[in-house]
Short mmCIF file of C-alpha atoms in Angstrom, two decimals:
data_model
loop_
_atom_site.label_atom_id
_atom_site.label_comp_id
_atom_site.label_asym_id
_atom_site.label_seq_id
_atom_site.Cartn_x
_atom_site.Cartn_y
_atom_site.Cartn_z
CA PRO T 24 21.32 144.27 23.37
CA ALA T 25 20.72 147.93 24.14
CA THR T 26 21.23 150.54 21.43
CA ARG T 27 23.01 153.81 22.09
CA LEU T 28 23.12 156.88 19.90
CA ARG T 29 26.66 158.05 19.29
CA VAL T 30 26.94 161.79 19.82
CA PRO T 31 29.46 163.98 17.97
CA GLU T 32 32.84 164.66 19.54
CA ALA T 33 33.05 167.63 21.90
CA ASP T 34 34.77 169.82 19.29
CA ASP T 35 32.06 169.16 16.66
CA PRO T 36 29.46 171.96 16.69
CA ALA T 37 26.76 169.46 15.66
CA GLY T 38 26.92 168.04 19.18
CA THR T 39 26.25 171.37 20.89
CA VAL T 40 22.65 172.12 21.81
CA GLU T 41 21.54 175.63 22.72
CA PHE T 42 18.04 176.47 23.91
CA ARG T 43 16.18 178.86 26.16
CA ASP T 44 14.32 177.30 29.04
CA LEU T 45 11.22 179.32 29.92
CA ALA T 46 12.13 179.22 33.62
CA TYR T 47 15.93 178.83 33.73
CA GLY T 48 16.91 180.94 30.73
CA PRO T 49 19.60 180.26 28.13
CA ARG T 50 21.22 176.83 28.21
CA ARG T 51 24.13 175.41 26.25
CA GLU T 52 25.19 171.79 26.44
CA VAL T 53 27.92 169.87 24.67
CA LEU T 54 26.46 166.37 24.55
CA ALA T 55 29.82 164.58 24.52
CA ARG T 56 30.72 166.29 27.81
CA GLU T 57 27.32 166.37 29.52
CA CYS T 58 25.97 162.90 28.81
CA GLY T 59 27.95 161.08 26.13
CA ASP T 60 26.35 158.43 23.95
CA PHE T 61 22.88 157.67 25.27
CA LEU T 62 20.27 154.93 25.12
CA VAL T 63 17.60 154.94 22.44
CA ARG T 64 16.56 151.30 22.94
CA ARG T 65 16.83 149.31 26.14
CA SER T 66 18.23 145.77 26.29
CA ASP T 67 14.68 144.40 26.62
CA GLY T 68 13.83 145.97 23.24
CA VAL T 69 11.70 148.79 24.62
CA VAL T 70 12.31 152.23 23.12
CA ALA T 71 14.11 154.40 25.68
CA TYR T 72 12.41 157.39 27.31
CA GLN T 73 14.46 160.02 25.45
CA LEU T 74 13.42 158.80 22.01
CA ALA T 75 9.86 157.91 23.00
CA VAL T 76 9.02 161.40 24.27
CA VAL T 77 10.51 163.10 21.20
CA VAL T 78 8.49 160.96 18.79
CA ASP T 79 5.36 161.24 20.93
CA ASP T 80 5.63 165.04 21.16
CA ALA T 81 6.24 165.30 17.40
CA LEU T 82 3.26 163.09 16.53
CA MET T 83 0.99 165.09 18.84
CA GLY T 84 2.24 168.45 17.57
CA VAL T 85 3.41 169.53 21.03
CA THR T 86 4.81 173.08 20.99
CA GLN T 87 5.41 173.66 24.72
CA VAL T 88 6.57 171.28 27.44
CA VAL T 89 6.37 172.15 31.14
CA ARG T 90 7.84 169.63 33.54
CA GLY T 91 9.90 169.25 36.69
CA ARG T 92 13.38 170.69 37.15
CA ASP T 93 14.70 167.14 37.57
CA LEU T 94 14.22 166.59 33.82
CA LEU T 95 16.14 169.67 32.66
CA GLY T 96 19.19 167.47 32.04
CA SER T 97 17.25 165.44 29.45
CA CYS T 98 16.29 168.44 27.38
CA ALA T 99 19.42 168.76 25.21
CA ARG T 100 19.27 165.07 24.28
CA GLN T 101 15.64 165.42 23.26
CA ILE T 102 16.31 168.53 21.18
CA TYR T 103 19.23 166.72 19.50
CA LEU T 104 17.06 163.69 18.71
CA GLY T 105 14.38 165.99 17.32
CA ARG T 106 16.97 167.58 15.03
CA LEU T 107 18.03 164.17 13.74
CA LEU T 108 14.38 163.36 13.04
CA SER T 109 13.75 166.80 11.44
CA HIS T 110 11.22 167.80 14.09
CA PRO T 111 11.27 171.33 15.50
CA ALA T 112 11.93 171.50 19.21
CA PRO T 113 9.08 172.60 21.44
CA GLN T 114 9.63 175.37 23.97
CA TYR T 115 10.67 173.89 27.30
CA GLY T 116 9.98 175.18 30.79
CA HIS T 117 11.21 173.37 33.88
CA VAL T 118 9.65 174.19 37.21
CA PRO T 119 10.94 173.53 40.73
CA LEU T 120 9.88 170.25 42.29
CA LEU T 121 7.30 170.21 45.03
CA VAL T 122 8.78 169.20 48.35
CA ALA T 123 7.38 168.37 51.77
CA PRO T 124 8.11 170.67 54.74
CA ASP T 125 11.03 168.36 55.63
CA GLY T 126 12.55 168.90 52.15
CA ARG T 127 11.64 165.43 50.87
CA ARG T 128 10.51 165.35 47.24
CA LEU T 129 6.78 164.70 46.95
CA SER T 130 5.91 161.61 44.94
CA LYS T 131 2.95 159.86 43.36
CA ARG T 132 4.22 156.56 44.73
CA ASP T 133 3.77 157.82 48.29
CA ARG T 134 0.44 159.44 47.33
CA ASP T 135 1.75 162.77 48.60
CA LEU T 136 -0.37 164.77 46.17
CA ASP T 137 -3.35 162.45 45.96
CA LEU T 138 -6.34 164.79 46.33
CA GLY T 139 -8.35 162.09 48.09
CA VAL T 140 -5.62 161.65 50.69
CA LEU T 141 -5.29 165.42 51.14
CA ARG T 142 -9.06 165.68 51.59
CA GLU T 143 -8.97 162.88 54.20
CA ARG T 144 -6.25 164.82 56.02
CA GLY T 145 -8.55 167.84 56.13
CA VAL T 146 -6.59 170.03 53.72
CA ALA T 147 -8.90 172.73 52.32
CA PRO T 148 -9.07 173.09 48.51
CA GLU T 149 -8.18 176.78 48.85
CA ARG T 150 -4.97 175.87 50.62
CA ILE T 151 -4.00 173.49 47.81
CA VAL T 152 -4.70 176.08 45.10
CA GLY T 153 -2.85 178.74 47.10
CA ALA T 154 0.19 176.51 47.60
CA LEU T 155 0.33 175.64 43.90
CA ALA T 156 -0.04 179.30 42.90
CA ALA T 157 2.76 180.28 45.29
CA ALA T 158 5.04 177.48 44.07
CA ALA T 159 4.47 178.61 40.48
CA GLY T 160 5.31 182.22 41.40
CA LEU T 161 1.80 183.45 40.61
CA VAL T 162 1.23 185.08 44.01
#
């Protein structure tokens, strides 16, 4: 069977996670309201993503995490797990997702950002670097 971590009740301060995202600023989440009890081990016995990344980051001494905006909702759970394991939370920064001109999210599965495919399509390296710099707010 799957294993869930029981989070404190909404009125228990231990279940409130506050952090500052490097891109989105101050965040405050009450776990009982935002996500409730969450998986730490799947029914097939595999450690769930939330716990795996916290342990992995701690073992590698990660101090900063930059990832897509779609994972911002996982952040409070990971900080909470880190607290329970006595590991300091890294700084988190969540960046906007890259999307195609039609608004569709770009994906590895569809090889949207595969440099070989982009090269075959005739996309110049300068255009790729420029697009990434613009998306990151560097230009």
